[in-house]
Coordinates of C-alpha atoms and ligand atoms in Angstrom, one line a residue:
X112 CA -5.5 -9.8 -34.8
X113 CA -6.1 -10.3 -38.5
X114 CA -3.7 -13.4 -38.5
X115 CA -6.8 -15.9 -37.4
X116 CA -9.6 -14.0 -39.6
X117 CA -7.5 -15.0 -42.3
X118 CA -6.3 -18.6 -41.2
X119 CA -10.3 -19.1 -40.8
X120 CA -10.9 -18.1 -44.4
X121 CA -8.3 -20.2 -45.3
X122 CA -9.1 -23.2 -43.6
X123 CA -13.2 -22.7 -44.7
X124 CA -11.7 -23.0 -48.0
X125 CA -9.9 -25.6 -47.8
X126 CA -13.0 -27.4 -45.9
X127 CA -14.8 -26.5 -49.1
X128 CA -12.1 -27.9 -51.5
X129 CA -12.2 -30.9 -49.2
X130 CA -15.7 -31.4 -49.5
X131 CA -15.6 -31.0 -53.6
X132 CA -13.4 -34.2 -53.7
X133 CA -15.5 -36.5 -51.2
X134 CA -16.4 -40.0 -52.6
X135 CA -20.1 -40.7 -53.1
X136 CA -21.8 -43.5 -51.3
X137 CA -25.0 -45.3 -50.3
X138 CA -26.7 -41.5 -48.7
X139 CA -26.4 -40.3 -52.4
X140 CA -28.7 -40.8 -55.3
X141 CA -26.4 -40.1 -58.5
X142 CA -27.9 -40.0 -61.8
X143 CA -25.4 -41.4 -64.8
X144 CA -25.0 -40.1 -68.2
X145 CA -22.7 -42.4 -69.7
X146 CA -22.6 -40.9 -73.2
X147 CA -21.8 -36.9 -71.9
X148 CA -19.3 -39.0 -68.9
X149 CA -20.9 -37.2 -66.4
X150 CA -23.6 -37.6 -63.4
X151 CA -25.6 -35.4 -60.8
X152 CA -26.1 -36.5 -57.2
X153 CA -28.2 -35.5 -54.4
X154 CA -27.5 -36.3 -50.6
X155 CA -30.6 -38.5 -49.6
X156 CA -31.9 -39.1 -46.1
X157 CA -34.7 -42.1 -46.9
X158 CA -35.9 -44.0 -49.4
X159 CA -39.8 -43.7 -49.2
X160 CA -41.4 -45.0 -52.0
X161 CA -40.2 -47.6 -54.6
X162 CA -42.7 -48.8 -57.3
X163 CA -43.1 -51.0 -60.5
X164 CA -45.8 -50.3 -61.9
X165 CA -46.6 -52.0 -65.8
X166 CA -44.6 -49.1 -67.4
X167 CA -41.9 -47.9 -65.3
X168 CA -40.3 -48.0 -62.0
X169 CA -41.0 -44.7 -60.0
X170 CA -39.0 -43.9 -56.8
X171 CA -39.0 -40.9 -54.2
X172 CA -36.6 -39.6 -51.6
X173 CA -36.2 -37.3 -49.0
X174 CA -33.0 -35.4 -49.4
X175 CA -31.1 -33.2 -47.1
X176 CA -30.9 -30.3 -48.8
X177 CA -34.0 -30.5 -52.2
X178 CA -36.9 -31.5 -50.1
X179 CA -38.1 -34.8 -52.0
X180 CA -36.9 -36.3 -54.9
X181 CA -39.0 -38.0 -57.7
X182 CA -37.1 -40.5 -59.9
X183 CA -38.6 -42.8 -62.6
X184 CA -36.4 -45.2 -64.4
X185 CA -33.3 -44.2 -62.8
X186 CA -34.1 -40.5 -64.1
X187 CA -34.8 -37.5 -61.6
X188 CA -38.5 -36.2 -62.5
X189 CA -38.5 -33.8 -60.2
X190 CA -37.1 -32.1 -56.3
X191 CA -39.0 -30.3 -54.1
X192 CA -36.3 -27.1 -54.7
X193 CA -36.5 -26.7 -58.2
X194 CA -39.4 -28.1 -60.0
X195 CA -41.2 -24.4 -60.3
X196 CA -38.6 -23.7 -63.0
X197 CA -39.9 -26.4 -65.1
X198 CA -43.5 -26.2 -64.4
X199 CA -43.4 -22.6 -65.0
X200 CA -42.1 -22.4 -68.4
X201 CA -44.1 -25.6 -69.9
X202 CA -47.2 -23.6 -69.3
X203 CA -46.7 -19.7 -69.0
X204 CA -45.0 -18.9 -72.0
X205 CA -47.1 -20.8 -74.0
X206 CA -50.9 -19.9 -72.7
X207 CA -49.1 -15.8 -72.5
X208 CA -48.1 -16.8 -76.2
X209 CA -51.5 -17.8 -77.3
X210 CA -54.2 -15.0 -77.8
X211 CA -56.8 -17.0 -75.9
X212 CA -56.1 -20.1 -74.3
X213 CA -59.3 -22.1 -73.2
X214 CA -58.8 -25.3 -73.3
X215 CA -55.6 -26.8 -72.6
X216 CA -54.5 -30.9 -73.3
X217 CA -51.6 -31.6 -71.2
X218 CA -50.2 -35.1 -72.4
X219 CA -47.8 -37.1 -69.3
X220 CA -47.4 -34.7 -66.7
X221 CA -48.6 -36.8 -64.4
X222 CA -46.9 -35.2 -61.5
X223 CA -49.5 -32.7 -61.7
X224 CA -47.3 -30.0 -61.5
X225 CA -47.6 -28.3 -65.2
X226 CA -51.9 -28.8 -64.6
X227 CA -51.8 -26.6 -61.6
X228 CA -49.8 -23.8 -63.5
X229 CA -52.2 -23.8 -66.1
X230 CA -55.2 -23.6 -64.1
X231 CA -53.7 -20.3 -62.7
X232 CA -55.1 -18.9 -65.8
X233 CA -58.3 -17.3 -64.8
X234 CA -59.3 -17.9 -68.8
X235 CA -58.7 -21.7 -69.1
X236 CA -62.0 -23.3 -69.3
X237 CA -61.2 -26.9 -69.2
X238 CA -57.4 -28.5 -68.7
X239 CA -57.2 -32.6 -69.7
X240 CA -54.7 -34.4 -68.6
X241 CA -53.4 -37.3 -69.9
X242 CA -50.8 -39.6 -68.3
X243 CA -50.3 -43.3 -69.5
X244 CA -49.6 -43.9 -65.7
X245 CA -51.8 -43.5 -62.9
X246 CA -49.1 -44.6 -60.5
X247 CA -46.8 -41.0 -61.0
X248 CA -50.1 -39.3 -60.1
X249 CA -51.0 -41.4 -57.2
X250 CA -46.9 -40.7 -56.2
X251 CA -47.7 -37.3 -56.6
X252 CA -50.9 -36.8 -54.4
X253 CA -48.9 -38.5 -51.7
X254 CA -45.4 -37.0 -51.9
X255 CA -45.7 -33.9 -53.5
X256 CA -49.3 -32.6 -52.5
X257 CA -48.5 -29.1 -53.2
X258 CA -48.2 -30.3 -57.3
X259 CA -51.8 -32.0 -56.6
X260 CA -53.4 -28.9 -55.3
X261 CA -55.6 -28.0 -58.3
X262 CA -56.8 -31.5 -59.0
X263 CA -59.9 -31.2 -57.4
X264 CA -60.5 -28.0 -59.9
X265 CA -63.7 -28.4 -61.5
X266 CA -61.7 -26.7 -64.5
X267 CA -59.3 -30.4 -64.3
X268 CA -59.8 -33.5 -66.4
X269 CA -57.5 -36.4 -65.0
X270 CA -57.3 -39.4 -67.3
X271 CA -54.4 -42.1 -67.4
X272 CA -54.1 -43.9 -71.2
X273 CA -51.3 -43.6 -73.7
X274 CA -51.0 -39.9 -75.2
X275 CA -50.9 -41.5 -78.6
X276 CA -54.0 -42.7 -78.7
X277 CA -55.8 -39.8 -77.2
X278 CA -54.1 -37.9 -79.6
X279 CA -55.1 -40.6 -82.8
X280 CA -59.0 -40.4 -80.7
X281 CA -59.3 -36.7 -80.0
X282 CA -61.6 -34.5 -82.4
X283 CA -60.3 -32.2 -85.3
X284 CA -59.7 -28.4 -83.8
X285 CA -60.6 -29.2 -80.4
X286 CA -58.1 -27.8 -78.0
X287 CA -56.1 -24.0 -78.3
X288 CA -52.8 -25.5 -76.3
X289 CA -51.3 -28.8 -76.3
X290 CA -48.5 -29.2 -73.7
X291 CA -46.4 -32.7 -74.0
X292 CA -44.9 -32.9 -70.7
X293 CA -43.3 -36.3 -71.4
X294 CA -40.2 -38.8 -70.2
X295 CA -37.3 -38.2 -72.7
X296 CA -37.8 -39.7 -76.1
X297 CA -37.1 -43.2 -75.0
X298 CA -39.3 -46.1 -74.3
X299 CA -43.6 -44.9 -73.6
X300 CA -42.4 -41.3 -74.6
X301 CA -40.8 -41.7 -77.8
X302 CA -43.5 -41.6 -80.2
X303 CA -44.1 -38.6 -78.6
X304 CA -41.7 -36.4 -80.1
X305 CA -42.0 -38.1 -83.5
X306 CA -43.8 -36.5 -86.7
X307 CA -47.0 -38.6 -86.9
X308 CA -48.0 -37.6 -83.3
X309 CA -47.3 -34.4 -84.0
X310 CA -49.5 -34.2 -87.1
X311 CA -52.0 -35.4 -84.8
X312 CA -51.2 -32.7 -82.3
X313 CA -51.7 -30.3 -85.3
X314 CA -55.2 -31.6 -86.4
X315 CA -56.5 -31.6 -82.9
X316 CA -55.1 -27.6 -82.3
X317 CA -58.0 -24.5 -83.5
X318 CA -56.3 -22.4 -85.8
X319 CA -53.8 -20.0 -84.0
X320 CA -53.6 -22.5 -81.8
X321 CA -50.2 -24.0 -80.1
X322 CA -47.8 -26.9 -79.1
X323 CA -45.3 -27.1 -76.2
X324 CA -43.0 -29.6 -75.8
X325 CA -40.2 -30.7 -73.3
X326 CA -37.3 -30.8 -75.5
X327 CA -34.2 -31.5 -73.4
X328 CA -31.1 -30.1 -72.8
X329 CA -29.5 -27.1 -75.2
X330 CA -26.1 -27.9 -74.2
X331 CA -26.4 -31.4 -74.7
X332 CA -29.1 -32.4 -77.6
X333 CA -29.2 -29.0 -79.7
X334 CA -27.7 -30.8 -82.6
X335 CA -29.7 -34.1 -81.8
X336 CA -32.9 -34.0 -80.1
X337 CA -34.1 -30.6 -80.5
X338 CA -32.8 -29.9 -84.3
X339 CA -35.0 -33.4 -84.8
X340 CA -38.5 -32.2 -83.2
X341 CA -37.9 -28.8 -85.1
X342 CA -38.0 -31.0 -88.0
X343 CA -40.8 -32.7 -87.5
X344 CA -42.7 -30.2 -86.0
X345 CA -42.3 -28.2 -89.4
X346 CA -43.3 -32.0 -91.0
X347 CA -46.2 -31.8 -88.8
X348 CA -47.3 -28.5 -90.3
X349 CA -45.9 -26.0 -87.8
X350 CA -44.2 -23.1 -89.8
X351 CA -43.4 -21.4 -86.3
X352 CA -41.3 -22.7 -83.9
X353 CA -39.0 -21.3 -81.0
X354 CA -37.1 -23.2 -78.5
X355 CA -36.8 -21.4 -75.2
X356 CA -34.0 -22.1 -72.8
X357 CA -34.2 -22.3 -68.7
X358 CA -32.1 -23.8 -65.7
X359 CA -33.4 -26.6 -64.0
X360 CA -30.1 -27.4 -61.7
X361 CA -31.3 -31.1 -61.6
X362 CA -31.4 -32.2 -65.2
X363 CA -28.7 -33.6 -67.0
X364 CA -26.7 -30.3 -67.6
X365 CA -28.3 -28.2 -65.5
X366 CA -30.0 -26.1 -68.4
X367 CA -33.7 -27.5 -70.3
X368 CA -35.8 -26.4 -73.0
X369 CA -39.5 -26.6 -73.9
X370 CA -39.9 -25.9 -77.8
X371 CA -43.1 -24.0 -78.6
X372 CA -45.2 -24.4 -82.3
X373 CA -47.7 -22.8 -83.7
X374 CA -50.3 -23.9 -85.9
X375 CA -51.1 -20.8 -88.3
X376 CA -49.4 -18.4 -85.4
X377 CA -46.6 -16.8 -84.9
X378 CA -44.8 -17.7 -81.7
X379 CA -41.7 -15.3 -81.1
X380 CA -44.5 -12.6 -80.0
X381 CA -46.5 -12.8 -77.0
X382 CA -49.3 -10.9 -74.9
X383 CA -46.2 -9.2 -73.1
X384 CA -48.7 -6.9 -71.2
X385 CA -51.0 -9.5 -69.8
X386 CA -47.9 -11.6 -68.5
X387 CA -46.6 -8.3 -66.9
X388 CA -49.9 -7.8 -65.4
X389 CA -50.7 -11.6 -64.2
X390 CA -53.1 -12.0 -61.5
X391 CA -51.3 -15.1 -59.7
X392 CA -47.8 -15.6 -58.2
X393 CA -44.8 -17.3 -60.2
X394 CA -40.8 -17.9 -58.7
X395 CA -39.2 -17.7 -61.8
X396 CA -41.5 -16.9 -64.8
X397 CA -42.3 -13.0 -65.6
X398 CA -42.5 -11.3 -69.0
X399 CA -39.0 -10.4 -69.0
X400 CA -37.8 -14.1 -68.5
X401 CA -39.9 -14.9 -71.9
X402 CA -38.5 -12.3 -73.9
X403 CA -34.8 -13.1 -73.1
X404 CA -35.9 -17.0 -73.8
X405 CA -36.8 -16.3 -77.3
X406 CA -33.7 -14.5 -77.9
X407 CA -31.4 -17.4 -76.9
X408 CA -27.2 -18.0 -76.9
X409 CA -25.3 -17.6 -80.0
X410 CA -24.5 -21.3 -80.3
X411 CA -28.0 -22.8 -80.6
X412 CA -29.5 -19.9 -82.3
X413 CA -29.6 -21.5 -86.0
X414 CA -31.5 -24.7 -84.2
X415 CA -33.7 -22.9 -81.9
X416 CA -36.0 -20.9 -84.1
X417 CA -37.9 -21.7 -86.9
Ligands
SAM641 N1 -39.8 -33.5 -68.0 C1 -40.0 -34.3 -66.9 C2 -38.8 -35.2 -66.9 O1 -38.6 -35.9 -67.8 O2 -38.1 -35.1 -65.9 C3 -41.3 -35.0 -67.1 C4 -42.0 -35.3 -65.9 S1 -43.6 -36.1 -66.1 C5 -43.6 -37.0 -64.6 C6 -43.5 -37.2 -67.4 C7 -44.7 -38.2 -67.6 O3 -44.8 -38.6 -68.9 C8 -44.7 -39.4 -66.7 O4 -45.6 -39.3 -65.7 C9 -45.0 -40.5 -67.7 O5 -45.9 -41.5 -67.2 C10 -45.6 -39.7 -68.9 N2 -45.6 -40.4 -70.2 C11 -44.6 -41.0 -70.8 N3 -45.0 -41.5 -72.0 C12 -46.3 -41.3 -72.1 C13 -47.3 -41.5 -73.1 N4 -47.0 -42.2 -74.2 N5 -48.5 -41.1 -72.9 C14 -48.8 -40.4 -71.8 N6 -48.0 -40.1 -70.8 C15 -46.7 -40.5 -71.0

């Protein structure tokens, strides 16, 4: 009697092996990263959008397993199954980090994803958004309508021009929390992680009031990417500075960051109570996630805080 129980399990695993060494082809959508030698692939079922718009080229799928993909430039945005990990933390720890947050400037983000996290803040009074292009937005409100939801908030300001030049526009002391959910610091996006729009980010925060900014992968750009914004964040003028790590299974390695800055605050304390108390649902986000995210791994320790 146990002979075939254990042939199954046997032959399930060998299935499974099987499966691991399958070649990819045309049902797969594989992401490249030359320079690490490695890629990330999702099964995909339909190709149902494809779009060139004057700054990039934005694509969504329907996968079998992730619900729909976003893709722009040949880089995955965002899937249906995990995108709450990254939404969450670019807006939670930061508005739980600052004392007050009122009004919030969210510069790209155009998926509308981070916007609706904010706006779960019963204290937010206003929320601008500001994507160079309309066309991830208008991809958004069609294929990912559950990002869009709070766009019709009276709280929401939608506007598509560059983030620089809002930035180089915007009043002195005018917003509590700036979140730059931006592209990776190529192309459109890569002024955007350089010290002169950050100085600008810093003139345009109140006093005590904070930056958060996608900062890519701590396996892979610790010594690179993040080590550089930390260095021009403190340029910029923000003596406090902690990069928090989270998984997001469909980013290159599997593990992101956003980096948060404070402009005359400190930001490896937060309002632990309120976060433990919040009022509106989250998947991953809770106050114990924060605290274990400013405490992070050995190896990036030195970069990640100020
Ligand atoms: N972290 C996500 C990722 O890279 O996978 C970001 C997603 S969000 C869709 C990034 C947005 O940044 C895009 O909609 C893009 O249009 C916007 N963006 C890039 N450069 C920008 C700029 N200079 N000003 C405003 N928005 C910008």
């Amino acid at each position: 009697m146990l002979l075939p129980r254990v042939l199954g399990e046997q032959d399930a695993r060998r299935k499974s092996h099987m499966r691991d060494r399958m070649s990819l082809d045309e049902h797969w959508f594989s992401e490249a990263f030359e320079a690490e030698g490695m890629a990330f692939s999702l099964r995909i079922t339909d190709k149902l959008h494809d779009e060139q718009t004057p700054y990039q080229r934005i694509q969504v799928y329907q996968t079998s397993h992730w619900g729909r993909l976003m893709v722009i430039d040949g880089c995955i945005m965002l899937t249906d199954r995990d995108n709450f990990l990254y939404h969450e933390m670019m807006s939670h720890p930061g508005l739980f980090t600052h004392d007050n947050p009122r009004e919030v400037l969210i510069i790209g983000g155009g998926d509308c994803g981070t916007l609706r996290e904010v706006l779960r803040h019963p204290g937010v009074t206003r929320a601008v958004q500001v994507d160079i292009d309309a066309g991830v937005t208008e991809a958004a409100r069609q294929f990912f309508p559950e990002l869009t939801q709070a766009n019709d908030d009276q709280r929401a300001e939608l506007r598509f021009e560059d983030g620089l030049q809002y930035i180089a526009a915007a009043g002195d002391a005018s917003f509590d929390v700036v979140i730059v959910d931006s592209t990776d610091p190529v192309g459109i996006a890569e002024g955007l992680f350089g010290a002169s729009f950050l100085r600008g980010v810093h003139r345009v925060l109140r006093p005590g009031g904070l930056v958060v900014q996608q900062s890519e992968s701590p396996l892979l750009h610790s010594e690179g990417i993040i080590r550089d914004l930390h260095t021009a964040l403190s340029e910029a003028g923000f003596s406090s500075r902690a990069t928090l790590p989270f998984p997001v299974p469909s980013y290159p390695s599997g593990w992101w960051s956003c980096t948060i800055a404070g402009r005359e605050r400190d930001v490896h304390n937060f309002r632990e109570t309120a976060a433990r108390a919040a009022a509106f649902p989250t998947q991953y986000y809770t106050a114990g996630i924060h605290y274990g995210a400013l405490h992070p791994p050995a190896f990036c320790r030195a970069v990640f805080n100020d």
